[in-house]
XYZ file of C-alpha atoms in Angstrom:
519
model
C -30.755 12.099 16.248
C -29.750 11.790 12.482
C -31.883 9.924 9.894
C -29.102 7.237 9.894
C -29.307 6.735 13.585
C -33.172 6.493 13.486
C -32.745 3.845 10.802
C -30.062 1.784 12.340
C -31.463 1.997 15.792
C -34.747 0.293 15.095
C -36.056 -2.979 13.790
C -35.754 -6.611 14.567
C -33.484 -9.433 13.408
C -34.248 -9.023 9.686
C -33.762 -5.332 9.688
C -30.561 -5.857 11.699
C -29.225 -7.906 8.718
C -30.307 -5.348 6.260
C -28.670 -2.474 8.253
C -25.370 -4.622 8.479
C -25.531 -5.286 4.743
C -25.922 -1.451 4.114
C -22.879 -0.694 6.322
C -20.817 -3.347 4.657
C -21.700 -1.982 1.142
C -20.516 1.396 2.162
C -17.427 0.124 3.811
C -16.668 -1.756 0.612
C -17.174 1.371 -1.437
C -14.991 3.174 0.974
C -12.228 0.703 0.358
C -12.592 1.065 -3.434
C -12.117 4.711 -3.049
C -9.024 4.215 -1.054
C -7.610 1.881 -3.719
C -8.167 4.664 -6.292
C -6.213 7.026 -3.995
C -3.372 4.587 -3.847
C -3.439 4.311 -7.703
C -3.188 8.206 -8.019
C -0.190 8.268 -5.596
C 1.680 5.778 -7.630
C 0.841 7.645 -11.053
C 1.926 10.974 -9.499
C 5.241 9.443 -8.243
C 5.918 8.064 -11.762
C 5.211 11.626 -13.229
C 7.535 13.158 -10.627
C 10.576 11.084 -11.974
C 11.209 13.714 -14.602
C 10.874 11.473 -17.665
C 7.421 12.769 -18.511
C 6.241 16.011 -20.118
C 4.220 17.645 -17.349
C 1.840 20.491 -17.033
C -0.105 22.024 -14.193
C -3.333 20.792 -15.739
C -2.317 17.286 -14.774
C -1.519 18.167 -11.177
C -4.769 20.125 -10.705
C -6.791 17.200 -12.044
C -5.032 14.897 -9.827
C -5.628 17.040 -6.754
C -9.326 17.487 -7.476
C -9.902 13.885 -8.048
C -8.103 13.016 -4.842
C -10.231 15.587 -2.907
C -13.385 13.913 -4.478
C -12.259 10.443 -3.313
C -11.589 11.812 0.120
C -15.094 13.308 0.257
C -16.698 10.025 -0.879
C -14.708 8.256 1.857
C -15.989 10.639 4.506
C -19.455 10.239 3.448
C -19.081 6.384 3.596
C -17.464 6.782 7.044
C -20.497 8.625 8.291
C -22.845 6.051 6.979
C -20.996 3.247 8.835
C -20.749 5.358 12.002
C -24.146 6.953 11.968
C -22.820 10.363 11.347
C -20.208 10.414 14.017
C -17.601 12.119 11.935
C -19.229 15.014 10.084
C -16.512 17.422 11.060
C -14.211 15.518 8.636
C -15.756 17.526 5.870
C -14.252 20.541 7.323
C -10.783 18.916 7.142
C -11.298 18.334 3.462
C -12.110 21.991 2.956
C -8.880 22.838 4.787
C -7.016 20.792 2.222
C -8.906 22.523 -0.634
C -7.861 25.909 0.550
C -4.268 24.714 0.936
C -4.496 23.501 -2.702
C -5.799 26.858 -3.995
C -2.885 28.493 -2.331
C -0.434 26.113 -4.001
C -2.187 26.624 -7.396
C -2.076 30.534 -7.067
C 1.707 30.223 -6.315
C 2.237 27.896 -9.313
C 0.299 30.173 -11.656
C 2.379 33.143 -10.646
C 5.626 31.272 -11.358
C 4.200 29.992 -14.767
C 3.059 33.501 -15.954
C 5.690 35.951 -15.034
C 7.816 35.536 -12.126
C 11.352 34.490 -13.017
C 12.514 31.161 -11.559
C 16.020 31.015 -10.354
C 17.844 28.151 -11.717
C 21.517 27.033 -11.560
C 23.294 27.163 -14.772
C 25.916 25.183 -16.228
C 29.483 26.302 -15.793
C 30.869 28.293 -18.736
C 32.542 26.287 -21.224
C 31.220 23.077 -19.790
C 29.074 21.871 -22.603
C 29.660 18.461 -24.298
C 29.562 18.572 -28.038
C 27.671 15.819 -29.844
C 30.847 14.966 -31.764
C 32.931 14.539 -28.487
C 30.170 12.411 -26.984
C 29.949 10.184 -30.066
C 33.746 9.793 -30.177
C 33.896 8.804 -26.303
C 31.058 6.337 -26.816
C 32.862 4.776 -29.758
C 35.858 4.311 -27.788
C 34.028 2.761 -24.820
C 34.042 -1.043 -24.065
C 30.311 -2.175 -23.915
C 29.824 -4.743 -21.002
C 25.980 -5.167 -21.375
C 23.665 -3.831 -24.216
C 19.929 -4.323 -24.799
C 19.330 -6.502 -21.721
C 16.480 -5.694 -19.339
C 14.203 -2.647 -19.213
C 14.548 0.851 -17.890
C 12.642 1.429 -14.538
C 14.123 4.900 -14.319
C 15.968 6.698 -16.983
C 19.263 8.544 -16.591
C 23.034 8.045 -16.571
C 25.402 7.577 -13.766
C 28.721 5.791 -13.008
C 30.256 4.348 -9.898
C 31.915 1.198 -8.538
C 29.914 -1.987 -9.065
C 28.667 -3.338 -5.719
C 27.069 -6.779 -5.715
C 24.325 -7.507 -3.050
C 23.884 -11.078 -2.229
C 22.490 -10.926 1.257
C 20.808 -8.407 3.647
C 24.450 -7.945 5.283
C 25.710 -6.558 1.866
C 22.926 -3.923 2.086
C 24.405 -2.386 5.324
C 27.841 -2.191 3.692
C 26.891 -0.637 0.439
C 29.211 2.362 -0.203
C 27.689 5.787 -1.174
C 27.784 6.419 -4.917
C 28.033 2.726 -5.935
C 26.165 1.107 -8.622
C 24.098 -1.559 -6.890
C 23.760 -5.053 -8.534
C 21.394 -7.554 -7.108
C 19.104 -10.390 -8.104
C 16.241 -8.216 -6.800
C 15.729 -5.742 -4.063
C 12.484 -6.088 -1.990
C 10.951 -3.283 0.033
C 11.000 -5.374 3.507
C 14.786 -5.351 3.166
C 14.740 -1.674 4.250
C 16.360 -0.568 0.995
C 15.246 3.045 1.061
C 18.495 4.341 2.662
C 20.560 2.249 0.367
C 18.688 3.357 -2.790
C 18.924 6.965 -1.732
C 22.648 6.933 -1.737
C 23.272 4.694 -4.828
C 24.329 6.265 -8.111
C 22.501 3.552 -10.210
C 20.719 0.157 -9.700
C 20.866 -3.024 -11.810
C 18.800 -6.112 -11.020
C 18.739 -9.532 -12.711
C 14.923 -9.904 -12.058
C 12.034 -7.383 -10.998
C 9.776 -5.343 -13.172
C 9.361 -1.718 -14.172
C 6.087 -1.457 -12.132
C 7.741 -2.996 -8.945
C 8.055 -1.368 -5.636
C 11.821 -0.802 -5.851
C 11.558 0.670 -9.453
C 9.059 3.034 -8.003
C 11.377 4.032 -5.246
C 14.220 4.532 -7.799
C 11.950 6.851 -9.810
C 11.136 8.689 -6.588
C 14.758 9.476 -5.903
C 15.624 9.583 -9.719
C 18.258 6.858 -9.542
C 19.088 5.404 -13.038
C 17.805 1.711 -12.957
C 17.711 -1.192 -15.190
C 15.674 -4.227 -14.126
C 15.068 -7.775 -15.380
C 18.649 -8.037 -16.842
C 18.694 -11.773 -16.282
C 22.023 -13.574 -16.870
C 23.494 -10.625 -18.741
C 24.208 -9.094 -15.332
C 26.035 -12.122 -13.978
C 29.389 -11.277 -15.834
C 29.706 -7.663 -14.640
C 32.963 -6.997 -12.664
C 32.205 -6.423 -8.857
C 34.408 -3.620 -7.709
C 35.107 -2.245 -11.090
C 33.846 1.148 -12.176
C 31.019 1.049 -14.780
C 28.757 3.730 -16.414
C 25.070 2.845 -16.563
C 22.934 4.469 -19.380
C 19.411 3.453 -18.500
C 18.061 5.480 -21.333
C 19.585 2.881 -23.773
C 19.853 -0.067 -21.241
C 23.623 -0.195 -21.845
C 26.449 -0.752 -19.266
C 29.983 0.465 -20.152
C 33.213 -0.429 -18.572
C 34.853 2.473 -16.800
C 33.563 6.002 -16.340
C 32.485 7.801 -19.591
C 32.986 11.324 -18.504
C 31.507 12.889 -21.647
C 28.359 10.689 -21.375
C 27.892 11.501 -17.612
C 28.540 15.220 -18.079
C 26.234 15.402 -21.022
C 23.430 13.933 -19.178
C 24.119 16.013 -16.028
C 24.357 19.226 -17.796
C 21.065 18.608 -19.650
C 19.309 17.890 -16.305
C 20.690 21.102 -14.424
C 17.676 23.129 -13.092
C 15.058 20.405 -14.112
C 14.209 19.782 -10.475
C 13.160 23.503 -10.230
C 10.936 23.469 -13.210
C 7.616 25.134 -11.964
C 5.508 22.219 -13.083
C 7.592 19.757 -11.163
C 7.823 21.962 -8.101
C 3.971 22.336 -8.105
C 3.533 18.459 -8.465
C 6.063 17.856 -5.553
C 4.193 20.334 -3.304
C 0.846 18.888 -4.059
C 1.999 15.305 -3.589
C 3.288 16.294 -0.167
C 0.051 17.911 0.691
C -2.101 15.003 -0.507
C -0.228 11.759 -0.276
C 2.404 11.676 2.465
C 1.465 9.416 5.451
C 2.348 10.620 8.680
C 0.578 8.592 11.418
C -0.036 10.132 14.727
C 0.954 8.234 17.877
C -2.508 8.479 19.523
C -5.473 6.285 20.097
C -7.894 9.193 20.254
C -9.580 9.864 16.897
C -10.378 13.429 17.965
C -6.795 14.239 18.609
C -5.713 12.523 15.337
C -8.031 14.314 12.912
C -6.841 17.798 14.074
C -3.266 16.585 13.436
C -3.821 15.161 9.898
C -0.910 16.706 7.866
C -1.961 15.254 4.566
C -5.126 14.218 2.798
C -3.853 10.626 2.985
C -3.676 10.880 6.711
C -7.280 11.650 6.803
C -8.293 9.012 4.419
C -6.370 6.301 6.146
C -7.837 7.460 9.584
C -11.390 7.313 7.904
C -11.045 3.706 6.892
C -9.520 2.733 10.184
C -12.415 4.329 12.113
C -14.859 2.759 9.909
C -13.438 -0.771 10.282
C -13.325 -0.324 14.107
C -17.035 0.774 14.097
C -17.938 -2.216 11.824
C -16.149 -4.565 14.043
C -18.192 -3.233 17.125
C -21.408 -3.335 15.371
C -20.731 -6.824 13.963
C -19.942 -8.146 17.466
C -23.158 -6.702 18.912
C -25.155 -8.301 16.012
C -23.440 -11.722 16.292
C -24.049 -11.709 20.045
C -27.899 -11.840 19.431
C -29.153 -15.396 19.483
C -30.468 -16.672 16.119
C -28.626 -14.210 13.940
C -25.579 -16.225 12.750
C -24.915 -19.915 11.743
C -22.023 -21.777 13.367
C -19.395 -23.247 10.920
C -17.316 -26.323 11.934
C -13.551 -25.940 11.597
C -10.567 -27.888 12.915
C -8.824 -24.461 13.891
C -9.162 -23.408 17.543
C -11.710 -20.646 16.479
C -15.433 -20.325 17.024
C -16.541 -19.450 13.509
C -20.040 -17.768 13.008
C -21.394 -16.694 9.559
C -24.315 -14.311 8.557
C -25.450 -14.951 4.930
C -27.051 -11.687 3.785
C -30.236 -12.155 1.752
C -31.105 -15.500 3.393
C -33.347 -16.272 6.459
C -31.507 -16.277 9.794
C -31.223 -19.719 11.708
C -34.031 -18.658 13.924
C -36.299 -18.027 10.977
C -35.149 -21.121 8.906
C -36.425 -24.428 10.353
C -34.371 -26.244 7.695
C -31.176 -24.993 9.028
C -30.210 -23.435 5.729
C -27.163 -24.253 3.636
C -23.622 -24.621 4.908
C -22.333 -20.980 5.131
C -18.976 -21.562 3.571
C -19.801 -24.273 1.063
C -19.880 -21.961 -1.990
C -18.288 -18.697 -0.631
C -15.521 -17.715 -3.036
C -13.944 -15.471 -0.224
C -14.766 -17.171 3.116
C -13.663 -20.585 2.235
C -10.069 -20.030 1.294
C -9.549 -17.647 4.298
C -10.798 -20.484 6.600
C -8.780 -23.083 5.000
C -5.770 -20.955 5.578
C -6.697 -20.218 9.173
C -6.795 -24.006 9.739
C -3.503 -24.541 7.915
C -1.856 -21.932 10.144
C -3.312 -23.356 13.278
C -2.001 -26.843 12.438
C 1.622 -25.566 12.018
C 3.754 -26.040 15.041
C 5.475 -22.525 14.819
C 2.066 -20.901 14.540
C 0.645 -21.827 17.947
C 0.961 -18.308 19.345
C -2.529 -18.225 20.903
C -1.797 -20.202 23.944
C -4.586 -22.676 22.990
C -7.457 -20.260 23.686
C -10.360 -20.405 21.394
C -10.993 -17.260 19.530
C -13.817 -16.069 17.492
C -14.294 -15.350 13.791
C -17.294 -13.392 12.663
C -18.060 -13.454 8.813
C -20.671 -11.651 6.795
C -21.112 -13.144 3.298
C -23.152 -11.862 0.293
C -22.571 -13.629 -3.014
C -18.856 -13.146 -3.804
C -18.167 -10.733 -1.009
C -17.212 -11.454 2.479
C -16.204 -9.354 5.490
C -14.221 -11.383 8.050
C -13.263 -10.214 11.646
C -11.125 -12.219 13.842
C -11.431 -11.165 17.507
C -8.209 -11.242 19.500
C -7.252 -10.485 23.039
C -5.627 -7.257 21.909
C -7.759 -5.744 19.116
C -8.961 -7.557 16.024
C -7.732 -8.704 12.462
C -10.175 -7.878 9.456
C -10.362 -9.001 5.810
C -12.695 -7.589 3.351
C -12.688 -9.161 -0.044
C -14.602 -9.476 -3.330
C -13.552 -12.449 -5.633
C -15.915 -12.320 -8.570
C -15.558 -13.465 -12.198
C -14.627 -9.820 -13.131
C -11.029 -9.011 -12.154
C -11.476 -5.195 -12.350
C -14.001 -5.360 -9.496
C -11.918 -7.740 -7.236
C -10.041 -6.686 -4.049
C -8.729 -7.815 -0.889
C -8.213 -5.346 2.181
C -6.467 -6.738 5.236
C -6.192 -5.050 8.669
C -4.081 -6.503 11.467
C -3.850 -5.427 15.056
C -0.220 -4.212 15.401
C -0.094 -5.359 19.053
C 0.658 -9.025 20.015
C -0.085 -8.716 23.737
C 3.476 -9.742 24.459
C 5.142 -7.223 26.881
C 7.996 -4.962 25.383
C 6.966 -5.558 21.757
C 4.706 -2.735 20.800
C 3.897 -2.769 17.138
C 6.084 -5.762 16.130
C 3.110 -7.825 15.063
C 2.220 -5.013 12.600
C 5.620 -4.819 11.327
C 5.763 -8.504 10.560
C 2.349 -8.267 8.847
C 3.418 -5.322 6.773
C 6.519 -7.250 5.565
C 4.461 -10.357 4.608
C 1.818 -8.265 2.795
C 4.528 -6.560 0.739
C 5.851 -9.763 -0.428
C 2.367 -10.826 -1.431
C 1.976 -7.651 -3.637
C -0.198 -5.466 -1.295
C 0.058 -1.739 -1.002
C 0.912 -1.510 2.661
C 0.536 1.279 5.370
C 1.227 1.108 9.142
C -0.018 3.201 11.986
C -0.211 2.842 15.783
C -3.884 1.754 15.187
C -3.299 -0.941 12.454
C -1.139 -2.600 9.735
C -3.199 -2.548 6.435
C -2.836 -3.809 3.031
C -4.735 -3.393 -0.282
C -4.579 -5.187 -3.550
C -6.997 -5.131 -6.496
C -7.467 -6.160 -10.016
C -6.715 -9.893 -9.589
C -8.183 -12.897 -11.277
C -10.458 -14.894 -8.833
C -8.010 -17.785 -8.408
C -5.105 -15.282 -7.661
C -7.236 -13.533 -5.045
C -8.255 -16.757 -3.373
C -4.674 -17.908 -3.053
C -3.802 -14.681 -1.237
C -6.819 -15.037 0.970
C -5.656 -18.493 1.890
C -2.205 -17.042 2.807
C -3.944 -14.147 4.838
C -5.932 -16.706 6.843
C -2.719 -18.509 7.603
C -0.970 -15.278 8.391
C -3.627 -14.287 10.952
C -3.210 -17.605 12.779
C 0.616 -17.419 12.647
C 1.388 -13.815 13.533
C 1.694 -14.255 17.325
C 3.898 -17.103 16.891
C 6.057 -15.166 14.475
C 6.341 -12.426 17.014
C 7.842 -14.901 19.285
C 10.320 -16.114 16.811
C 11.461 -12.498 15.983
C 11.642 -11.741 19.702
C 13.879 -14.870 20.166
C 16.438 -13.376 17.495
C 15.072 -14.295 14.116
C 14.999 -11.212 11.858
C 11.654 -10.144 10.350
C 12.798 -10.849 6.726
C 13.975 -14.279 7.573
C 10.872 -15.061 9.557
C 8.513 -13.930 6.854
C 10.463 -15.786 4.113
C 10.330 -18.992 6.066
C 6.522 -18.409 6.568
C 5.986 -17.702 2.837
C 7.953 -20.685 1.826
C 5.828 -22.983 3.964
C 2.430 -21.579 3.355
C 2.446 -19.439 -0.008
């Protein structure tokens, strides 16, 4: 028996709460580490766009930091589970070995091996004078409006997107013009085949802007009313470097930029970064409920880290249920929602040890209270009565500004772990939703709806057969509380939303209606 097992396996009620608090602290640290991994993924994707000076030192530092984050997460996993997954350390070493092999290959290319690159056709160069003359003749439609989300130059017919139906009919090679593009609109395929993207709103750090940089699609966002007068169907040339849109195709400008980029994709530094990103950050969920089967099939470090926090969450839910089932551990909380709510306040006497009954558990909880209010709001909404009137249970563990909330369901559980303090840099919200609704013939639909809603709320989202998860950090307390309120409502509403989507309503429409009513 390990030292953790001996500690966690002994003691009375007071020790039980101490042990639960220790596990929650390590789980929170694990989630913070996962947030760092997601930040590294976003930064690496931006660097891959080709608009940055890049050296192998950045990529090696990125990889080493990611491996250290993964090792920290595996340590926390084993604290939460009493050393149940020590073999995960071996998986990390496997990724270290793979990184070393990539680094050796990159060093060989850098120091002596000639890299084969396609060259420009002879005589195809565009002189500076010819370029200046062509730009001087060109008719400028928009200049100086918006901001570059991905630099570059491209031309094509302007195609205006006003609805989801337009997305499906967007032609290949078109310049897409939209008010904004959201990830839940399934825009990946459309962005991939576009020549350029223009949006009236949005931001350079938004999800679609990141996607454009991933595929190196010239993109200008936040153009405002300046984009409204662009001629739909007409050919335009987009210079995202200068935030200018020209009428017609400016051949000299397009060729000048294209010839300058020939071979850039094969520069050793970018090849190394691409290979390392594939090794570290690709999420390839395995369709298996067996952790032993999954861990041996982790293709990337992200797979391993994601599986680690899923397993830790499941262990924590199981342990919390065992603790809450012991009499005298938790305090009941009155709520108008059809839920039995029990709360443990860490650092205070349990009800059996406190003759006064203690304080109301949610009266001053900055995290639990907004979630419970959302749960009540969602339960009152007619469209959200997906639970068949059955009372379900909510188990919350609260310490100062932190709360871990578990909603037990017939099929799995939902979980929220959040810290809403006065210091935004420490604040976070982690959500985990069971992907199964319990309805026959709809595997994973509940998770798909949850992911679409979380994206709209600004969360970094991932989905596997085990869970639909979201993470967001660095928010002011009030902003985080607003999201916790919506998350509580979403937990209550999801089963009803599954019925709506099954009845013919699209996911995007269903989520939009939900957010209009509750966000």
